[in-house]
Amino acid sequence: MKLKLGLPKGSLQEATFRLFTQAGWSVRVDSRSYHPTVDDPEIEAILMRPQEIPRYLEDGVIDAGLTGWDWITDNGVDVVEVCELAYSKATRNPMRIVLAVAADSEIQSVKDLAGKRLATEYVRLTNNWLAANGVTAHVEFSWGADEMKVPQLVDAIVVNTETGSSLKAHKLRIVGDPIIISTTRFVANKASWADPEKRAKIESLAMLLTGALNAGGLVGLKLNVAKEDFEAVIAQLPALKKPTVSPLWGDEGFAIEIIIEEHQARDLIPRLKRAGASGLVEYPLNKVVY
């Protein structure tokens, strides 16, 4: 069995490779190649523009792939969503698809777009959004560098943004709420999902990729505590956390283990030490599978 896997080339590529590494797969690629090597004989990976992955999935060219909800929506494809993987190129924030105009533009809402010219990579998505709002405008496909086109070439653009910093740098203003909120999705074509071997492999990938994301921002904490200090130490642990407690050899106290958010450790460890804990060890996590 060989699973053909589409991986996003471009801004999401390095974040995707890091996620796969944390999940347990080594993915490497030459700078001029579109065929990464994966240390798994059951996976055949290919780098593709995320815009194209939904179409090749629906056509059965690849079995599964990672792409944004924005591109799935824009392509209007019928594929199986295996899981959501909430990561993006720089942060874990979702991608927002927004309408942007020049800072001094008179456009204040979608209704003001009537008869205007818009540039975007999201032609289908934008046309559907305009139609849903009863607005007729000219929407043209853009190959990129959309921010440079306002207001000399077009009246507005529909683009994706993670932080909004690029739009601000080009003196552009976001109008209204996001058209959609997009996160990365692990998706499969229906034929591959119906194949027991391929589905099992896809589900294993989804489990471990999700586990790697779950581990982000978490650490494990181990410590020992004498019997007489046990209640004082337990009282310092974050609310709603359930530690693992084991008796120490020789009935000399207890070993406690807990998973916490990394930012909590800097305040928690000194408090635990003062309450009587000893042998405190903080360690990173690769995967957390619920």
Tab-separated table of C-alpha atoms in Angstrom:
chain	number	residue	atom	x	y	z
A	1	MET	CA	0.000	0.000	0.000
A	2	LYS	CA	1.280	3.463	-0.938
A	3	LEU	CA	-0.509	6.597	0.239
A	4	LYS	CA	-0.121	9.581	-2.095
A	5	LEU	CA	0.009	12.608	0.180
A	6	GLY	CA	-0.212	16.236	-0.955
A	7	LEU	CA	1.737	18.656	1.236
A	8	PRO	CA	1.365	22.455	0.884
A	9	LYS	CA	4.216	24.244	-0.847
A	10	GLY	CA	4.868	27.870	0.009
A	11	SER	CA	4.235	29.770	3.216
A	12	LEU	CA	2.805	26.752	5.051
A	13	GLN	CA	5.559	24.337	4.001
A	14	GLU	CA	8.049	24.736	6.851
A	15	ALA	CA	5.344	24.733	9.530
A	16	THR	CA	3.954	21.529	8.009
A	17	PHE	CA	7.366	19.847	7.961
A	18	ARG	CA	7.902	20.795	11.626
A	19	LEU	CA	4.513	19.341	12.546
A	20	PHE	CA	5.306	16.057	10.778
A	21	THR	CA	8.682	15.878	12.548
A	22	GLN	CA	7.014	16.299	15.930
A	23	ALA	CA	4.429	13.675	14.971
A	24	GLY	CA	7.218	11.194	14.192
A	25	TRP	CA	7.877	11.492	10.444
A	26	SER	CA	11.014	12.991	8.935
A	27	VAL	CA	10.164	14.955	5.774
A	28	ARG	CA	12.975	16.425	3.691
A	29	VAL	CA	13.067	18.085	0.297
A	30	ASP	CA	15.627	19.690	-1.994
A	31	SER	CA	14.956	23.388	-2.625
A	32	ARG	CA	14.279	22.686	-6.315
A	33	SER	CA	12.278	19.487	-5.868
A	34	TYR	CA	8.562	18.873	-5.517
A	35	HIS	CA	9.006	15.321	-4.213
A	36	PRO	CA	9.923	15.203	-0.506
A	37	THR	CA	11.461	12.094	0.989
A	38	VAL	CA	9.564	10.645	3.950
A	39	ASP	CA	11.032	7.994	6.247
A	40	ASP	CA	7.927	5.855	5.774
A	41	PRO	CA	7.733	3.423	2.817
A	42	GLU	CA	3.932	3.666	2.849
A	43	ILE	CA	3.894	7.413	2.108
A	44	GLU	CA	4.610	9.051	-1.251
A	45	ALA	CA	4.587	12.807	-0.713
A	46	ILE	CA	4.373	15.580	-3.274
A	47	LEU	CA	4.571	19.326	-2.722
A	48	MET	CA	1.653	21.201	-4.275
A	49	ARG	CA	0.160	24.646	-4.077
A	50	PRO	CA	-2.500	24.462	-1.357
A	51	GLN	CA	-4.930	26.053	-3.823
A	52	GLU	CA	-4.640	22.950	-6.018
A	53	ILE	CA	-4.732	20.206	-3.405
A	54	PRO	CA	-8.576	20.095	-3.087
A	55	ARG	CA	-9.023	19.685	-6.848
A	56	TYR	CA	-6.434	16.922	-7.163
A	57	LEU	CA	-8.018	15.183	-4.181
A	58	GLU	CA	-11.493	15.199	-5.690
A	59	ASP	CA	-10.087	13.948	-9.009
A	60	GLY	CA	-8.330	11.038	-7.253
A	61	VAL	CA	-4.810	12.081	-8.253
A	62	ILE	CA	-3.747	12.041	-4.580
A	63	ASP	CA	-5.210	10.120	-1.650
A	64	ALA	CA	-4.976	12.742	1.092
A	65	GLY	CA	-3.518	16.151	1.740
A	66	LEU	CA	-3.261	19.203	3.946
A	67	THR	CA	-4.831	22.437	2.764
A	68	GLY	CA	-6.823	25.365	4.089
A	69	TRP	CA	-10.568	25.474	4.582
A	70	ASP	CA	-10.475	28.603	2.412
A	71	TRP	CA	-9.198	26.633	-0.598
A	72	ILE	CA	-11.617	23.776	-0.010
A	73	THR	CA	-14.451	26.299	-0.015
A	74	ASP	CA	-13.130	28.204	-3.015
A	75	ASN	CA	-12.769	25.018	-5.080
A	76	GLY	CA	-16.220	23.804	-4.089
A	77	VAL	CA	-15.042	20.194	-3.849
A	78	ASP	CA	-16.618	17.138	-2.252
A	79	VAL	CA	-13.922	15.543	-0.084
A	80	VAL	CA	-13.697	13.871	3.323
A	81	GLU	CA	-12.507	16.115	6.153
A	82	VAL	CA	-10.467	13.834	8.402
A	83	CYS	CA	-9.520	16.400	11.036
A	84	GLU	CA	-8.806	20.065	11.642
A	85	LEU	CA	-5.185	21.004	12.277
A	86	ALA	CA	-5.195	24.504	13.722
A	87	TYR	CA	-1.797	25.830	12.688
A	88	SER	CA	-0.615	28.381	10.143
A	89	LYS	CA	2.672	29.695	8.776
A	90	ALA	CA	3.714	31.764	11.785
A	91	THR	CA	1.272	31.096	14.622
A	92	ARG	CA	-1.607	28.877	15.636
A	93	ASN	CA	-4.044	31.630	14.782
A	94	PRO	CA	-6.653	30.880	12.120
A	95	MET	CA	-6.365	32.530	8.732
A	96	ARG	CA	-8.954	35.239	8.051
A	97	ILE	CA	-10.239	35.873	4.544
A	98	VAL	CA	-11.068	39.578	4.488
A	99	LEU	CA	-12.115	42.463	2.291
A	100	ALA	CA	-9.483	45.208	2.302
A	101	VAL	CA	-9.501	48.708	0.809
A	102	ALA	CA	-7.294	51.783	0.894
A	103	ALA	CA	-7.343	53.510	4.277
A	104	ASP	CA	-9.104	56.554	2.818
A	105	SER	CA	-11.571	54.591	0.684
A	106	GLU	CA	-15.275	55.432	0.876
A	107	ILE	CA	-16.118	51.712	0.971
A	108	GLN	CA	-17.459	50.899	4.429
A	109	SER	CA	-19.435	47.703	3.866
A	110	VAL	CA	-20.083	44.966	1.324
A	111	LYS	CA	-23.018	46.976	-0.042
A	112	ASP	CA	-20.592	49.686	-1.165
A	113	LEU	CA	-18.936	47.226	-3.552
A	114	ALA	CA	-21.747	47.451	-6.101
A	115	GLY	CA	-20.186	48.131	-9.509
A	116	LYS	CA	-16.644	48.105	-8.077
A	117	ARG	CA	-13.605	46.116	-9.237
A	118	LEU	CA	-12.091	43.507	-6.900
A	119	ALA	CA	-8.920	41.430	-7.225
A	120	THR	CA	-8.486	38.105	-5.448
A	121	GLU	CA	-7.244	34.539	-5.662
A	122	TYR	CA	-10.611	33.513	-4.191
A	123	VAL	CA	-12.816	34.154	-7.206
A	124	ARG	CA	-15.538	31.558	-6.503
A	125	LEU	CA	-15.613	32.294	-2.773
A	126	THR	CA	-15.818	36.052	-3.386
A	127	ASN	CA	-18.550	35.775	-6.011
A	128	ASN	CA	-20.598	33.538	-3.707
A	129	TRP	CA	-20.163	36.015	-0.852
A	130	LEU	CA	-21.211	38.953	-2.999
A	131	ALA	CA	-24.233	37.039	-4.311
A	132	ALA	CA	-25.276	36.138	-0.765
A	133	ASN	CA	-25.249	39.856	0.025
A	134	GLY	CA	-27.113	40.823	-3.151
A	135	VAL	CA	-24.161	42.753	-4.581
A	136	THR	CA	-22.943	42.744	-8.197
A	137	ALA	CA	-19.286	43.643	-8.723
A	138	HIS	CA	-16.458	42.759	-11.097
A	139	VAL	CA	-14.209	40.099	-9.567
A	140	GLU	CA	-10.931	39.310	-11.323
A	141	PHE	CA	-8.379	36.616	-10.549
A	142	SER	CA	-5.113	37.880	-9.110
A	143	TRP	CA	-1.782	36.073	-9.244
A	144	GLY	CA	-0.635	37.717	-6.022
A	145	ALA	CA	0.818	40.984	-4.692
A	146	ASP	CA	-2.785	42.085	-4.183
A	147	GLU	CA	-1.877	44.813	-1.706
A	148	MET	CA	-0.040	46.728	-4.448
A	149	LYS	CA	-3.151	46.927	-6.634
A	150	VAL	CA	-5.240	49.149	-4.348
A	151	PRO	CA	-6.370	51.757	-5.268
A	152	GLN	CA	-4.586	52.270	-8.609
A	153	LEU	CA	-5.816	49.094	-10.321
A	154	VAL	CA	-8.772	47.893	-8.256
A	155	ASP	CA	-11.118	49.301	-5.643
A	156	ALA	CA	-10.724	46.439	-3.177
A	157	ILE	CA	-9.104	43.067	-2.631
A	158	VAL	CA	-10.125	39.849	-0.912
A	159	VAL	CA	-7.078	38.266	0.717
A	160	ASN	CA	-6.035	35.984	3.543
A	161	THR	CA	-4.304	37.430	6.568
A	162	GLU	CA	-2.940	35.878	9.728
A	163	THR	CA	-1.976	38.992	11.695
A	164	GLY	CA	-3.051	41.898	9.460
A	165	SER	CA	0.459	43.373	9.569
A	166	SER	CA	1.011	43.264	5.785
A	167	LEU	CA	-2.261	45.096	5.139
A	168	LYS	CA	-1.374	47.791	7.655
A	169	ALA	CA	2.085	48.163	6.127
A	170	HIS	CA	0.447	48.908	2.764
A	171	LYS	CA	-1.986	51.395	4.356
A	172	LEU	CA	-4.988	49.179	3.773
A	173	ARG	CA	-8.049	48.838	5.958
A	174	ILE	CA	-10.133	45.725	6.623
A	175	VAL	CA	-13.833	46.241	6.007
A	176	GLY	CA	-16.321	44.451	8.236
A	177	ASP	CA	-16.047	40.932	9.580
A	178	PRO	CA	-13.986	38.196	7.915
A	179	ILE	CA	-15.680	36.538	4.964
A	180	ILE	CA	-14.626	33.195	6.403
A	181	ILE	CA	-12.251	31.920	9.082
A	182	SER	CA	-9.895	29.268	7.752
A	183	THR	CA	-7.707	26.649	9.402
A	184	THR	CA	-5.642	23.842	7.940
A	185	ARG	CA	-7.597	20.642	7.295
A	186	PHE	CA	-6.392	17.093	6.713
A	187	VAL	CA	-8.627	15.808	3.919
A	188	ALA	CA	-8.970	12.685	1.810
A	189	ASN	CA	-10.712	11.701	-1.374
A	190	LYS	CA	-13.737	9.464	-0.976
A	191	ALA	CA	-12.289	6.443	-2.792
A	192	SER	CA	-9.175	6.389	-0.595
A	193	TRP	CA	-11.284	6.825	2.527
A	194	ALA	CA	-13.330	3.777	1.491
A	195	ASP	CA	-10.150	1.673	1.118
A	196	PRO	CA	-9.515	-0.060	4.508
A	197	GLU	CA	-5.706	0.030	4.264
A	198	LYS	CA	-5.497	3.622	3.139
A	199	ARG	CA	-8.100	4.751	5.652
A	200	ALA	CA	-6.161	3.114	8.506
A	201	LYS	CA	-2.995	4.934	7.416
A	202	ILE	CA	-4.843	8.246	7.066
A	203	GLU	CA	-6.386	7.830	10.520
A	204	SER	CA	-2.981	7.056	12.049
A	205	LEU	CA	-1.537	10.199	10.469
A	206	ALA	CA	-4.457	12.250	11.744
A	207	MET	CA	-4.088	10.868	15.274
A	208	LEU	CA	-0.385	11.650	15.554
A	209	LEU	CA	-0.538	15.042	13.794
A	210	THR	CA	-3.352	16.050	16.145
A	211	GLY	CA	-1.369	14.728	19.081
A	212	ALA	CA	1.626	16.829	18.060
A	213	LEU	CA	-0.562	19.922	17.927
A	214	ASN	CA	-2.135	19.095	21.292
A	215	ALA	CA	1.336	19.012	22.841
A	216	GLY	CA	2.125	22.546	21.716
A	217	GLY	CA	2.497	24.858	24.701
A	218	LEU	CA	2.324	21.978	27.203
A	219	VAL	CA	5.025	20.479	29.433
A	220	GLY	CA	5.179	17.614	31.860
A	221	LEU	CA	6.187	18.135	35.481
A	222	LYS	CA	7.493	15.468	37.893
A	223	LEU	CA	8.186	15.948	41.585
A	224	ASN	CA	8.546	14.079	44.859
A	225	VAL	CA	6.897	14.993	48.150
A	226	ALA	CA	7.018	13.659	51.704
A	227	LYS	CA	3.785	12.436	53.303
A	228	GLU	CA	3.585	15.357	55.691
A	229	ASP	CA	3.800	17.889	52.843
A	230	PHE	CA	1.489	16.085	50.418
A	231	GLU	CA	-1.659	18.128	51.015
A	232	ALA	CA	0.232	21.441	50.884
A	233	VAL	CA	1.828	20.510	47.554
A	234	ILE	CA	-1.404	19.216	46.011
A	235	ALA	CA	-3.105	22.483	46.949
A	236	GLN	CA	-0.631	24.377	44.737
A	237	LEU	CA	-1.492	22.458	41.567
A	238	PRO	CA	-3.682	24.233	38.986
A	239	ALA	CA	-7.419	23.819	39.421
A	240	LEU	CA	-9.108	21.036	37.424
A	241	LYS	CA	-5.791	19.231	36.879
A	242	LYS	CA	-5.669	15.571	37.921
A	243	PRO	CA	-2.134	14.510	38.811
A	244	THR	CA	-0.785	10.995	38.693
A	245	VAL	CA	0.278	10.043	42.224
A	246	SER	CA	2.447	6.998	43.003
A	247	PRO	CA	3.960	5.865	46.320
A	248	LEU	CA	7.732	6.085	46.579
A	249	TRP	CA	9.785	2.997	47.407
A	250	GLY	CA	10.017	2.367	51.129
A	251	ASP	CA	6.807	4.265	51.871
A	252	GLU	CA	8.783	7.524	52.052
A	253	GLY	CA	6.277	9.748	50.314
A	254	PHE	CA	4.834	10.181	46.844
A	255	ALA	CA	5.869	10.841	43.254
A	256	ILE	CA	3.553	13.251	41.439
A	257	GLU	CA	3.303	13.838	37.692
A	258	ILE	CA	1.150	16.391	35.901
A	259	ILE	CA	0.808	18.054	32.495
A	260	ILE	CA	0.479	21.844	32.533
A	261	GLU	CA	0.703	24.780	30.170
A	262	GLU	CA	4.321	25.829	29.740
A	263	HIS	CA	3.736	29.408	30.901
A	264	GLN	CA	2.397	28.097	34.231
A	265	ALA	CA	5.670	26.375	35.119
A	266	ARG	CA	7.645	29.530	35.977
A	267	ASP	CA	5.286	30.438	38.820
A	268	LEU	CA	4.246	26.946	39.831
A	269	ILE	CA	7.690	25.369	40.339
A	270	PRO	CA	8.835	27.871	43.038
A	271	ARG	CA	5.497	27.520	44.853
A	272	LEU	CA	5.777	23.730	44.845
A	273	LYS	CA	9.338	23.897	46.124
A	274	ARG	CA	8.322	26.188	48.985
A	275	ALA	CA	5.434	23.848	49.843
A	276	GLY	CA	7.834	20.941	50.298
A	277	ALA	CA	8.279	19.366	46.850
A	278	SER	CA	11.701	18.084	45.784
A	279	GLY	CA	13.267	16.578	42.672
A	280	LEU	CA	11.205	18.752	40.338
A	281	VAL	CA	11.720	17.939	36.653
A	282	GLU	CA	10.083	19.844	33.798
A	283	TYR	CA	10.157	18.095	30.399
A	284	PRO	CA	8.837	18.855	26.899
A	285	LEU	CA	6.068	16.878	25.207
A	286	ASN	CA	5.985	15.708	21.591
A	287	LYS	CA	2.462	14.316	21.393
A	288	VAL	CA	-0.651	14.310	23.538
A	289	VAL	CA	-3.352	11.932	22.263
A	290	TYR	CA	-6.687	12.219	24.050
